[in-house]
Coordinates of C-alpha atoms and ligand atoms in Angstrom, one line a residue:
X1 CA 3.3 6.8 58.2
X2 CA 4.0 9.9 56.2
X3 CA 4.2 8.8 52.3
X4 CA 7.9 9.5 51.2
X5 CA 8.2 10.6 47.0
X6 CA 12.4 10.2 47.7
X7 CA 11.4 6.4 48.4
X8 CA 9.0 5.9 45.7
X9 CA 10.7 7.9 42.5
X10 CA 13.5 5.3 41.5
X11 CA 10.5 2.6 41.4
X12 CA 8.5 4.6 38.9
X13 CA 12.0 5.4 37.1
X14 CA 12.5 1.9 37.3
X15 CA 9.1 0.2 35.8
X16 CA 9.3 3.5 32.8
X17 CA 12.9 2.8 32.5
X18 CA 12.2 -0.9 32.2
X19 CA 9.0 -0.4 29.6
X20 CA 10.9 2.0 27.6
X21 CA 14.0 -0.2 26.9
X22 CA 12.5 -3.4 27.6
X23 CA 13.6 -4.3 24.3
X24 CA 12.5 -4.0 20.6
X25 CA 11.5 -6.8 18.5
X26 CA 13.3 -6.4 15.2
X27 CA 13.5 -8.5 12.0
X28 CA 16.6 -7.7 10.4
X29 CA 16.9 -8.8 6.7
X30 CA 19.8 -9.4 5.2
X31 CA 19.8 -12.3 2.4
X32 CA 22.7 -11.7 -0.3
X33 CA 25.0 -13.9 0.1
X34 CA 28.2 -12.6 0.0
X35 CA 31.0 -11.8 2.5
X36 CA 31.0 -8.1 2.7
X37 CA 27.0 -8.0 3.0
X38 CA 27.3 -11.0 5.5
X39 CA 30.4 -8.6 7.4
X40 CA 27.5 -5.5 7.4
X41 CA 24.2 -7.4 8.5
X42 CA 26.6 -8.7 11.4
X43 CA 27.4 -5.5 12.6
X44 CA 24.0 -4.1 12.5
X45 CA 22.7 -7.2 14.6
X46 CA 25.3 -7.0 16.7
X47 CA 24.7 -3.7 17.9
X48 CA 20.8 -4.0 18.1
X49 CA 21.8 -6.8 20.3
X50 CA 24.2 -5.0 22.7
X51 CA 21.1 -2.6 23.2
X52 CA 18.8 -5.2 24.4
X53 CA 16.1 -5.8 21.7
X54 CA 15.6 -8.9 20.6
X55 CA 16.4 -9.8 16.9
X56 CA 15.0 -12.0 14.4
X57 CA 18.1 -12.2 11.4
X58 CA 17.4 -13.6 8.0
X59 CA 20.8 -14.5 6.7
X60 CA 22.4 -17.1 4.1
X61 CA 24.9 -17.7 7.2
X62 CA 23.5 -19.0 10.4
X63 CA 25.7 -19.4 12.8
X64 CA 26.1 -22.8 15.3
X65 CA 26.3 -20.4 18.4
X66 CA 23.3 -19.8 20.4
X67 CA 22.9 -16.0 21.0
X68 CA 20.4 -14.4 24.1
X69 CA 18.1 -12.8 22.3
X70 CA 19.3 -13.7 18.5
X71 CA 17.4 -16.3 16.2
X72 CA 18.7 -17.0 12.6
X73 CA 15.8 -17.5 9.7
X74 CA 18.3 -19.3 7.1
X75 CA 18.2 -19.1 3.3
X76 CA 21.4 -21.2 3.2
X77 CA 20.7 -21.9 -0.5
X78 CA 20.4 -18.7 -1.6
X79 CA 24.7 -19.2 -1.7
X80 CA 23.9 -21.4 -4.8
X81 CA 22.1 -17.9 -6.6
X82 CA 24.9 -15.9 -7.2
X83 CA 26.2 -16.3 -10.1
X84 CA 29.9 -17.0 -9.9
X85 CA 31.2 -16.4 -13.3
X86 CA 30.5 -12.7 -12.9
X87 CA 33.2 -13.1 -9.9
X88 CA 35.8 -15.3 -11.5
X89 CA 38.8 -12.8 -11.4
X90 CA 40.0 -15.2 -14.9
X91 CA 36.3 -14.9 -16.8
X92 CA 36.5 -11.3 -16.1
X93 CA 39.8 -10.5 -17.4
X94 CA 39.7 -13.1 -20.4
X95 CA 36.5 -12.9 -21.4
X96 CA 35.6 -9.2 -21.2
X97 CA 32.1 -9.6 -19.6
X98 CA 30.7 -7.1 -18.1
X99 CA 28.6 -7.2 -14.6
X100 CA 26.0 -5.3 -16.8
X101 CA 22.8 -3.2 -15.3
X102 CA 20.5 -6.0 -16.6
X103 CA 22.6 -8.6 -15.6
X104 CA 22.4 -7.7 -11.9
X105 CA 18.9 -6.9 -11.6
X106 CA 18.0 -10.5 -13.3
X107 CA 20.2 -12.3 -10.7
X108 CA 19.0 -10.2 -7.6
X109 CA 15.3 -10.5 -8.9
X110 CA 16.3 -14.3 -8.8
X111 CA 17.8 -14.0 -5.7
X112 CA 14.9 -11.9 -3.9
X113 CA 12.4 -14.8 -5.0
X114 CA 14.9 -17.3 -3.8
X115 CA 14.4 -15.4 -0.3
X116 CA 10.7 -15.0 -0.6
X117 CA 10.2 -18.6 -1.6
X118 CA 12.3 -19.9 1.5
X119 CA 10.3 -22.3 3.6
X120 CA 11.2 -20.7 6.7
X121 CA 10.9 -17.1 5.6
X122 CA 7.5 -18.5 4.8
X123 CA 6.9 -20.1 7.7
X124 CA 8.0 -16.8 9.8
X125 CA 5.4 -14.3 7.4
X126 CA 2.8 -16.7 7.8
X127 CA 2.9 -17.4 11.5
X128 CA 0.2 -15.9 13.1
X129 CA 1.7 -15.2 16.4
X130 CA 4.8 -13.6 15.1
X131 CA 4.8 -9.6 16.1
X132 CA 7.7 -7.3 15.0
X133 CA 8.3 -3.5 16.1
X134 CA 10.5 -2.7 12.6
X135 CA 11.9 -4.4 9.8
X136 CA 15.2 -3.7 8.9
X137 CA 16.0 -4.3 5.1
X138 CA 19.0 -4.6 2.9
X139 CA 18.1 -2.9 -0.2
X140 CA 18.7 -6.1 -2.6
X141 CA 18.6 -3.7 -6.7
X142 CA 14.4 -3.9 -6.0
X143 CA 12.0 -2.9 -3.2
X144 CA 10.3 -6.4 -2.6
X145 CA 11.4 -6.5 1.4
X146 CA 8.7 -3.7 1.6
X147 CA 6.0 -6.6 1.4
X148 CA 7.9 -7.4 4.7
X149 CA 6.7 -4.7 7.0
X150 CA 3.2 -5.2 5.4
X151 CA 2.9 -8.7 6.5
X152 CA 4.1 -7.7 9.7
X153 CA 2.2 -4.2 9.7
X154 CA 5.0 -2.6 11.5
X155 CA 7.4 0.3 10.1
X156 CA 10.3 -0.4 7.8
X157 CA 13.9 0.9 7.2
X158 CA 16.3 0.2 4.2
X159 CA 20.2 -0.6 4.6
X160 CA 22.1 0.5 1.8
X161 CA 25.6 -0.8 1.4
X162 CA 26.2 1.9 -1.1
X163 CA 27.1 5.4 -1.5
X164 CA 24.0 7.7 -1.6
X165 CA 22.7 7.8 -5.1
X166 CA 19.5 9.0 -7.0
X167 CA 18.6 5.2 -6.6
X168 CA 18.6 5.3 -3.0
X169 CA 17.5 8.5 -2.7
X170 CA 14.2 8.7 -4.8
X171 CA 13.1 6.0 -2.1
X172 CA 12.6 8.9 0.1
X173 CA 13.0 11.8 -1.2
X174 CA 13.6 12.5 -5.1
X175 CA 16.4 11.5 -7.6
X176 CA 20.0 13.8 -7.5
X177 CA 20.5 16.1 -9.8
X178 CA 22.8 14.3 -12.2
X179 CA 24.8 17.4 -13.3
X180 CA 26.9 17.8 -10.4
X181 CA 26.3 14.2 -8.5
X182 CA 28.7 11.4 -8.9
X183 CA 26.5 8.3 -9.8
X184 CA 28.4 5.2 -8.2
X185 CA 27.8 3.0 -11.6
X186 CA 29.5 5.6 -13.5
X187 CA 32.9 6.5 -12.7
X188 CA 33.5 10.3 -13.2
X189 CA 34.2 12.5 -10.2
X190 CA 32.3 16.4 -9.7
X191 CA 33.3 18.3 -11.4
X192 CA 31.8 17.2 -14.6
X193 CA 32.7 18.2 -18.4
X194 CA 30.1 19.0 -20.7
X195 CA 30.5 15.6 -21.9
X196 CA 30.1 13.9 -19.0
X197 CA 27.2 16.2 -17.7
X198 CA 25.5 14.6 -20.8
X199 CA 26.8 11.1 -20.1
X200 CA 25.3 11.1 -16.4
X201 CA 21.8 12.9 -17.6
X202 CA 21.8 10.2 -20.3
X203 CA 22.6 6.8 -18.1
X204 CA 20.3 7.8 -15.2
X205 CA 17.2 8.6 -17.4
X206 CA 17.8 5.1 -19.4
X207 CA 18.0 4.0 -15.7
X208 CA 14.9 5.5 -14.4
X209 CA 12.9 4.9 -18.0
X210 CA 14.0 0.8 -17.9
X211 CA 12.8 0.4 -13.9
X212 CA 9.6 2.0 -14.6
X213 CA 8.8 0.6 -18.1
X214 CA 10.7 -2.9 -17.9
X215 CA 11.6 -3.8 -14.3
X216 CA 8.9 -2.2 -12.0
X217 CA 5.6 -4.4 -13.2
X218 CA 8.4 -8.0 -12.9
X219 CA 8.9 -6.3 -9.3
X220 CA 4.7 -5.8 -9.1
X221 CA 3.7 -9.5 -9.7
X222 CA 6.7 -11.7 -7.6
X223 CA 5.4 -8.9 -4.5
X224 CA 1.8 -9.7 -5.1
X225 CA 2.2 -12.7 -5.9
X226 CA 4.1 -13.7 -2.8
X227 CA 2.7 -10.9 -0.3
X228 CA -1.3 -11.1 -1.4
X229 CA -1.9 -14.7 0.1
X230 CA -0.1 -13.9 3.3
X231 CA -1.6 -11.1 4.1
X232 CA -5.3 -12.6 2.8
X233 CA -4.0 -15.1 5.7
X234 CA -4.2 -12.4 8.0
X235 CA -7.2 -10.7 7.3
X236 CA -5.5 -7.7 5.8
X237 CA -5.1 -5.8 2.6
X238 CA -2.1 -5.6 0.7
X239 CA -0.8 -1.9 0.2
X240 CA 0.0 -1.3 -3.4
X241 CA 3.8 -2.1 -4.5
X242 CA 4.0 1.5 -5.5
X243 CA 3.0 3.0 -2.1
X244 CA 4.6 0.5 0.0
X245 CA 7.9 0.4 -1.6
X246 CA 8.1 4.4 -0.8
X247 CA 6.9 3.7 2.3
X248 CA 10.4 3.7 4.3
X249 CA 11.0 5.3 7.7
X250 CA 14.8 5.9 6.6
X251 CA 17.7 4.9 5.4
X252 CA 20.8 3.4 6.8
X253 CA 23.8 4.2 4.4
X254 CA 27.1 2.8 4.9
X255 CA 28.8 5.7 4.0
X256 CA 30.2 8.8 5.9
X257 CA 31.1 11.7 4.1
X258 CA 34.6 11.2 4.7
X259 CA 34.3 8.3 2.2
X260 CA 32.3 9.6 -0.7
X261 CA 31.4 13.3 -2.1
X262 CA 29.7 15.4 0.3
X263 CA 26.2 15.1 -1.5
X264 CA 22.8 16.8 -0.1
X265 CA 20.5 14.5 2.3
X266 CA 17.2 14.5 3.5
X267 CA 16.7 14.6 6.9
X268 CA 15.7 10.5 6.7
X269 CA 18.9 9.4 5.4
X270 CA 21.4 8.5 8.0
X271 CA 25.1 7.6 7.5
X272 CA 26.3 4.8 9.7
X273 CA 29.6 4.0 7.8
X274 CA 32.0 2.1 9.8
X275 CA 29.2 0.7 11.9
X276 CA 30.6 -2.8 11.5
X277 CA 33.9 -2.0 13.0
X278 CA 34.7 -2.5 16.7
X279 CA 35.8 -0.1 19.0
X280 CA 38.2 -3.2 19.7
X281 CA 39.9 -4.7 17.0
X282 CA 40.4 -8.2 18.0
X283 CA 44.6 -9.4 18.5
X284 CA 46.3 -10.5 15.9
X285 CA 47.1 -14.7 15.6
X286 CA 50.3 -15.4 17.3
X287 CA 52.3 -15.8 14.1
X288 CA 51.0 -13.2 12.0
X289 CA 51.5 -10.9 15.1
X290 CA 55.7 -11.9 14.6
X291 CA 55.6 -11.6 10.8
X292 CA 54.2 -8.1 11.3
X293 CA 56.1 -6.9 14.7
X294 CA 59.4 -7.7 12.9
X295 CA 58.5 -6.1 9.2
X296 CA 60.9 -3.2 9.6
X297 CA 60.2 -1.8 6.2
X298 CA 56.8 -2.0 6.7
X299 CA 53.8 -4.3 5.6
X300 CA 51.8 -4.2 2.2
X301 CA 48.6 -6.3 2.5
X302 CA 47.3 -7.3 -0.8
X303 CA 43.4 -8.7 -0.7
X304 CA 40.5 -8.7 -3.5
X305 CA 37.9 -8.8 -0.4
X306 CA 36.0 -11.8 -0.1
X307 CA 34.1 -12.8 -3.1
X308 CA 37.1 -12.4 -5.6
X309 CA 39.6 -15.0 -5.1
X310 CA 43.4 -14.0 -6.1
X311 CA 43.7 -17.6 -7.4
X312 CA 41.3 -17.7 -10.4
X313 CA 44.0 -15.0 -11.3
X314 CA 45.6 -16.6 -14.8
X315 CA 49.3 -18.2 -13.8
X316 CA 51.0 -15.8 -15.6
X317 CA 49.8 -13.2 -13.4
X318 CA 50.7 -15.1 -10.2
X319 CA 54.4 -15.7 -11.1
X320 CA 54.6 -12.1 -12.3
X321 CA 53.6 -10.6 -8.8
X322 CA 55.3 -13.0 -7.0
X323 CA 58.8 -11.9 -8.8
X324 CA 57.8 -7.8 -8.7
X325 CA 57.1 -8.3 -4.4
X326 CA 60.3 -10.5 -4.1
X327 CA 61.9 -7.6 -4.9
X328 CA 60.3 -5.6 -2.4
X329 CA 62.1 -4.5 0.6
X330 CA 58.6 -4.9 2.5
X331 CA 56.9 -7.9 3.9
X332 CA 53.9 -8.5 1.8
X333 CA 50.5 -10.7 3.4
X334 CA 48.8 -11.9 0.4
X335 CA 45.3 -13.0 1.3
X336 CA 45.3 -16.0 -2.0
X337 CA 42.9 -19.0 -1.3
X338 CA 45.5 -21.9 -2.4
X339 CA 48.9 -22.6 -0.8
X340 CA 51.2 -21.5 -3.4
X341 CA 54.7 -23.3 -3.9
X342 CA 58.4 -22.1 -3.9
X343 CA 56.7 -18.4 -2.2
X344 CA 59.4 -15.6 -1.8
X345 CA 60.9 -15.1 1.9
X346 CA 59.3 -11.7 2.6
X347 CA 55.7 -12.8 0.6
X348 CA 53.5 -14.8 3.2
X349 CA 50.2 -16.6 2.1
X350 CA 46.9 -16.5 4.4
X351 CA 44.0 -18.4 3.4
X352 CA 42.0 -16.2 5.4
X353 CA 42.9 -12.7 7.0
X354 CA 41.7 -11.4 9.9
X355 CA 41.7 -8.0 7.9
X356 CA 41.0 -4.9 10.5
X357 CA 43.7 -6.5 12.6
X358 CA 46.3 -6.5 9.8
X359 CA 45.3 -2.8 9.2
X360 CA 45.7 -2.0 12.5
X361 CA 48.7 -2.7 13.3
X362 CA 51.0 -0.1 12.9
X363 CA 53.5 -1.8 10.5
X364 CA 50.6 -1.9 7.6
X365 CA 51.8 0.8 5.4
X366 CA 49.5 -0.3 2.3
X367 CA 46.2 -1.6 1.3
X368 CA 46.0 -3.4 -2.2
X369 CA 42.6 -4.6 -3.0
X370 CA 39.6 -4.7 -5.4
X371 CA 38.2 -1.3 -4.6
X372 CA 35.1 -2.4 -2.7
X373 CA 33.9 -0.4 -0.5
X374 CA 34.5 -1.8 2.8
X375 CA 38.4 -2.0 2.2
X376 CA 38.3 1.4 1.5
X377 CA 36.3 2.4 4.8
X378 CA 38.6 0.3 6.9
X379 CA 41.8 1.6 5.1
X380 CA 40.3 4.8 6.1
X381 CA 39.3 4.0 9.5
X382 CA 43.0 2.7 10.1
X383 CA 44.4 5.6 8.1
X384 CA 46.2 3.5 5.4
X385 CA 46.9 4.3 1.9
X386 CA 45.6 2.1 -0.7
X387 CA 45.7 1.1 -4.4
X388 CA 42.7 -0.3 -5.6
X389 CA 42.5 -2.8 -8.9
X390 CA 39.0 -2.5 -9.5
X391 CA 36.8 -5.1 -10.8
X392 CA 32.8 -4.4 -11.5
X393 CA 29.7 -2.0 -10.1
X394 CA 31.2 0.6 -7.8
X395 CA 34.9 -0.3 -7.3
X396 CA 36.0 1.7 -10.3
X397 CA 33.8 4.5 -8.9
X398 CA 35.9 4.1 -5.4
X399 CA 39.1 4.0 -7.1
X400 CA 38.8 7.1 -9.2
X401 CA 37.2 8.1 -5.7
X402 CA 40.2 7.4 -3.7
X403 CA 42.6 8.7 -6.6
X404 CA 40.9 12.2 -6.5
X405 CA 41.0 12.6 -2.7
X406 CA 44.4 11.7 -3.2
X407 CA 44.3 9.0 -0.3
X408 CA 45.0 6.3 -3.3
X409 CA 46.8 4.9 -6.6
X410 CA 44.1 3.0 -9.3
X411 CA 45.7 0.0 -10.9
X412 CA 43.9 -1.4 -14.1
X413 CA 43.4 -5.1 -13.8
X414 CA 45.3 -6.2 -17.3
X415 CA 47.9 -8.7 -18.1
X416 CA 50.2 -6.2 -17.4
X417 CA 49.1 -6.1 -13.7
X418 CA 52.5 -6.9 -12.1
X419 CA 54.5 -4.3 -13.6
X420 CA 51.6 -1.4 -12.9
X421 CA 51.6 -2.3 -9.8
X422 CA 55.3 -1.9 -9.2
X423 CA 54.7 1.3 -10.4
X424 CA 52.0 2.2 -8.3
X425 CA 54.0 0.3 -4.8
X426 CA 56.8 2.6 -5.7
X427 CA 54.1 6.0 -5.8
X428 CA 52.9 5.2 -2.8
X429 CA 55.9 4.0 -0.5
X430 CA 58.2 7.3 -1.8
X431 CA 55.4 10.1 -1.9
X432 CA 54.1 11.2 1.5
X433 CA 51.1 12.7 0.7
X434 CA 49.2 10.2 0.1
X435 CA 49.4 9.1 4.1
X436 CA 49.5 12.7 4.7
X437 CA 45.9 13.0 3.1
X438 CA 45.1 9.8 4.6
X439 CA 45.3 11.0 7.7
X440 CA 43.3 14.2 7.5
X441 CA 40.4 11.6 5.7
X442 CA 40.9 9.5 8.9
X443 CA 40.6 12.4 11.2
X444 CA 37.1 13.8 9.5
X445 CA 36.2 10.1 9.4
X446 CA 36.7 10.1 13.1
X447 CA 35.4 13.2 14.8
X448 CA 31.6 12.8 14.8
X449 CA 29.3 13.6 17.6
X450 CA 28.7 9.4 18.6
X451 CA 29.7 6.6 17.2
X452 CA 27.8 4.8 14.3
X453 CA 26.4 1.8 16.3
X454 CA 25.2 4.5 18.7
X455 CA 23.7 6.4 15.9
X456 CA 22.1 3.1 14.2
X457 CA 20.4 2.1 18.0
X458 CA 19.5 5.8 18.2
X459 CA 17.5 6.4 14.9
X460 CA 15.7 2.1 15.3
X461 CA 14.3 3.5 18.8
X462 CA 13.4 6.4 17.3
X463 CA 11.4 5.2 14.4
X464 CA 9.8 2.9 16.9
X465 CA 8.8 5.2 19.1
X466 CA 7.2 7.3 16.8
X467 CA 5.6 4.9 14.7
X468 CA 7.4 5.2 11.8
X469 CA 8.7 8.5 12.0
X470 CA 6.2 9.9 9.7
X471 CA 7.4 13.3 10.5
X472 CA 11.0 12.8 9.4
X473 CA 9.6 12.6 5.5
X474 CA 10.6 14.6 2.9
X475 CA 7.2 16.2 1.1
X476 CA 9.3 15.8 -2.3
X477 CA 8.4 12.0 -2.0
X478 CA 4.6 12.6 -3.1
X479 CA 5.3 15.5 -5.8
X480 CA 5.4 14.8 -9.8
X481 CA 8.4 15.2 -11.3
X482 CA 6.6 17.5 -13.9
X483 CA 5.4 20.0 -10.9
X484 CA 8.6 19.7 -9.4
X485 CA 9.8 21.4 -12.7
X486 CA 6.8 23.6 -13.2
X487 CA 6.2 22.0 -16.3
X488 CA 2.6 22.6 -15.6
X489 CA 3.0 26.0 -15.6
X490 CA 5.4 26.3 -18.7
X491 CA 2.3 24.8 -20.2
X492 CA -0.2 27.0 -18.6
X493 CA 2.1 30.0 -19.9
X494 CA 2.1 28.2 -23.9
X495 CA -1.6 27.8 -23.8
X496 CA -2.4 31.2 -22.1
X497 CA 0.5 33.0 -25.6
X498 CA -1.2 30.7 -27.5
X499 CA -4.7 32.1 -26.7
X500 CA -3.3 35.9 -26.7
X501 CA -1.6 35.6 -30.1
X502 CA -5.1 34.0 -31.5
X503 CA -7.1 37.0 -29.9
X504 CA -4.9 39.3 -31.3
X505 CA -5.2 37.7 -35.0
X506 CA -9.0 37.4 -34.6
X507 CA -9.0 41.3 -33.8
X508 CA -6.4 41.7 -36.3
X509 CA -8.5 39.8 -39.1
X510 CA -11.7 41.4 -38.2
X511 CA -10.0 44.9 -37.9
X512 CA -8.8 44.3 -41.5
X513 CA -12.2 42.8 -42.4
X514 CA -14.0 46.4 -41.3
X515 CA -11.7 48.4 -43.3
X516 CA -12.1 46.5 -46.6
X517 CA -15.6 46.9 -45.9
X518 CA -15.1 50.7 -45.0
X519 CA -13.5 51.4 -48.4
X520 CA -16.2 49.4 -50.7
X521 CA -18.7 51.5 -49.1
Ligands
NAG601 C1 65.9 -1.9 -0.4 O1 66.8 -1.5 0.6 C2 68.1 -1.3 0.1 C3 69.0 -1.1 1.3 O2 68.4 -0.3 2.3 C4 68.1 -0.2 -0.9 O3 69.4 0.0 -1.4 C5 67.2 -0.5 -2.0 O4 67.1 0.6 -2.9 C6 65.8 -0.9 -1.5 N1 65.0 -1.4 -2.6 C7 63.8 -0.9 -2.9 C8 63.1 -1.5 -4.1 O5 63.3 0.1 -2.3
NAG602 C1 3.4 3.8 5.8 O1 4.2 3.9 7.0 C2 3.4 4.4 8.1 C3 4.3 4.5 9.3 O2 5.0 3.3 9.5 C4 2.2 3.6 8.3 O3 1.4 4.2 9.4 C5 1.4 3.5 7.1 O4 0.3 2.6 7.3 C6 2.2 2.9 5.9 N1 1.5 3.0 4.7 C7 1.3 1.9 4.0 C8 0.6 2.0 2.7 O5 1.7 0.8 4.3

């Protein structure tokens, strides 16, 4: 029988086919717990899911539901290590405090040793018979997940929820250059003033001086204290903190340059904004669908996002926004987390909002929320305008953001909040360019080669494939700052004058020397 390739070919295709997507084994690590981190880690799991490989998720929200292929590691009590008086939308107004720098490192540092104390993160580092092909780390303000990978000894990638910054960015490659780089703790826009130049330079060499000095060797003994018996377990070494926490294949930004400033990136950082919204954005409830289908005038959806709740706003606030959207001719949907009594006609109250849906429908004319940076992707995604009432870290950065790119109206959260935001209704609602510009933002936000969830699956595989993706790294990772800035020769150059201009004063001295003796003679 004469041996036929046509018959045998889709066999071979088949078994590589079937060996090369037969399915990673990823550990995705996602442990803050908060909404819009929770809304983020989903949508990366999801669509490592939909690609076949097989994911481990360490979450502060399990779900019930059994998933093929999905197990949840739960740190269910790391809820309890947030601190919720930095939220309270009343503390913040009243008492003036400030979500300082300090302030979050402390309760993230908490917060990662909550996580690395869990008994069942435990359990899954120490288990001998657990494998992984890639851990896939939120960045939680320190580089402890690192000690992940090691105890796994497998490549790792960082998630940042934030714009690129010289935080995110001296993980693999080297800090921005602060004198034309917004800095999403500060608020100024490029370009800078003098003033401001000075301002940035100052804050992110404070920054970079208190991590080294004060934060790094904290970050050095919870990593070896909780990474060096596990990997002793093992029969391994522990890779110092300082190497390891360097050591990342790339990172995931959610952030596209439609949404931020069009900054410089090495070829390891990859933007995936908008990777945790759906091609299909699920139907809106039955009722909600009626109140929206028959908003003539249009709808104004007014939420501070998920970890803000509009009713630790003081009363006085309440009534006075209630009375300014009365008087609106547009149905407003107020996500508040209390039934409210005696509500205006055209004002309805949802406990929770099935927010993309509300956005997408074509009656939502206007955004209001805290300035966080998800609203703003989806009002972009959707192409609405927004006002943003910023509360702490980057939302004052995203509204002055927004403002600039002229997609958006910043409202200052005051007493005065209700007649500001009249103000800032009536901007929006009567001058078209701010949907005009909207829309060109929500083109560029659209027309990319694939989508993100393809590109996310893309660059996993990749780093998998190639072990890491060593080849993707950016040499400026291993240089000194002080030979990136030729310091070493500016000090080569001193010492070489200094040795010229001492030659010269020793020939000088001895020339003199000689002629004094000359003339005695
Ligand atoms: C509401 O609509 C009425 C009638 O169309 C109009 O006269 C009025 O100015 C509108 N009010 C606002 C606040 O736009
Ligand atoms: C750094 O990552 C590469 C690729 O994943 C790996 O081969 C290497 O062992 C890692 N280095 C350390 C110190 O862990």
């Amino acid at each position: 029988m004469k041996f036929s390739y046509k018959f045998i070919l889709p066999y071979i295709c088949l078994i590589l086919f079937g060996i090369q997507c037969g399915g990673y084994k990823i550990l995705a690590v996602f442990p803050i717990p908060a909404g819009s981190h929770e809304i983020l880690g989903n949508g990366v799991v999801n669509h490592l899911l939909k690609a076949g490989h097989e994911v481990t998720y360490i979450t502060p929200f399990p779900k019930n539901k059994t998933i093929p292929n999905l197990r949840y590691i739960s740190v269910v009590d790391n809820i309890g290590h947030l601190n919720v008086t930095l939220i309270n939308l009343k503390l913040l107004m009243s008492r003036n405090i400030q979500m300082d720098q300090d302030n979050i490192f402390d309760m993230m540092m908490n917060l990662t040793k909550n996580t690395l104390k869990n008994k069942n993160v435990l359990y899954l580092l120490n288990d001998p018979n657990e494998k992984f092909d890639l851990v896939l780390t939120q960045w939680t303000f320190n580089e402890e997940s690192s000690g992940i990978a090691a105890a796994f000894n497998c490549p790792y990638i960082w998630f940042f929820p934030y714009e690129p910054s010289y935080i995110s960015l001296a993980l693999i490659d080297e800090v921005t250059n602060p004198s034309y780089t917004a800095n999403i703790e500060m608020r100024d826009i490029p370009p800078f003033t003098f003033w401001q130049r000075l301002q940035l330079l100052k804050f992110q060499t404070w920054k970079i001086w208190n991590n080294y000095f004060y934060h790094r060797h904290i970050e050095k003994e919870v990593f070896d204290y909780t990474f060096k018996p596990i990997l002793r377990r093992k029969n391994r070494t522990l890779p110092h903190y300082e190497e390891l926490r360097l050591n990342a294949s790339l990172i995931f930004g959610n952030y596209h340059v439609s949404m931020g400033q069009a900054i410089r990136l090495p070829q390891n950082y990859i933007p995936i904004g908008g990777q945790h919204i759906d091609e299909v954005v699920p139907t809106l409830p039955k009722d909600l669908k009626k109140i929206m289908d028959e908003a003539t005038n249009g709808v104004i959806y007014f939420s501070m996002g998920s970890n803000l709740k509009c009713k630790d706003l003081p009363d006085s606030i309440k009534q006075a926004l209630l009375k300014m959207f009365s008087r609106l001719n547009q149905t407003i949907i107020w996500k508040f987390e209390e039934p409210i009594p005696n509500i205006p006609k055209n004002v309805h109250i949802l406990q929770w909002a099935p927010q993309l849906s509300i956005l997408a429908h074509p009656n939502c004319i206007l955004l209001i929320s805290h300035g966080g940076l998800l609203s703003m992707n989806e009002a972009i995604h959707f192409g609405v305008p927004l006002i943003s009432i910023p509360v702490f870290y980057d939302h004052l950065y995203n509204a002055d953001k927004s403002v600039s790119k002229g997609i958006g109206v910043k409202v200052d959260l005051t007493d005065n909040l209700a007649d500001d935001l009249k103000v800032a209704i009536h901007e929006i609602l009567n001058n078209p360019i701010y949907r005009e510009r909207m829309k060109e933002t929500s083109f560029i936000y659209h027309h990319r080669l694939a989508p993100p969830g393809k590109v996310l699956v893309h660059w996993v595989e990749h780093v998998i494939a190639t072990r890491g993706a060593v080849h993707l790294r950016s040499p400026a990772l291993l240089v000194p700052w002080y030979q990136k800035m030729y310091l070493d020769l500016a000090l080569l150059l001193c010492l070489g004058l200094v040795l010229i201009l001492w030659i010269l004063r020793k020939l000088y001295c001895f020339n003199l020397q000689y002629k004094v003796k000359s003339k005695q003679l």
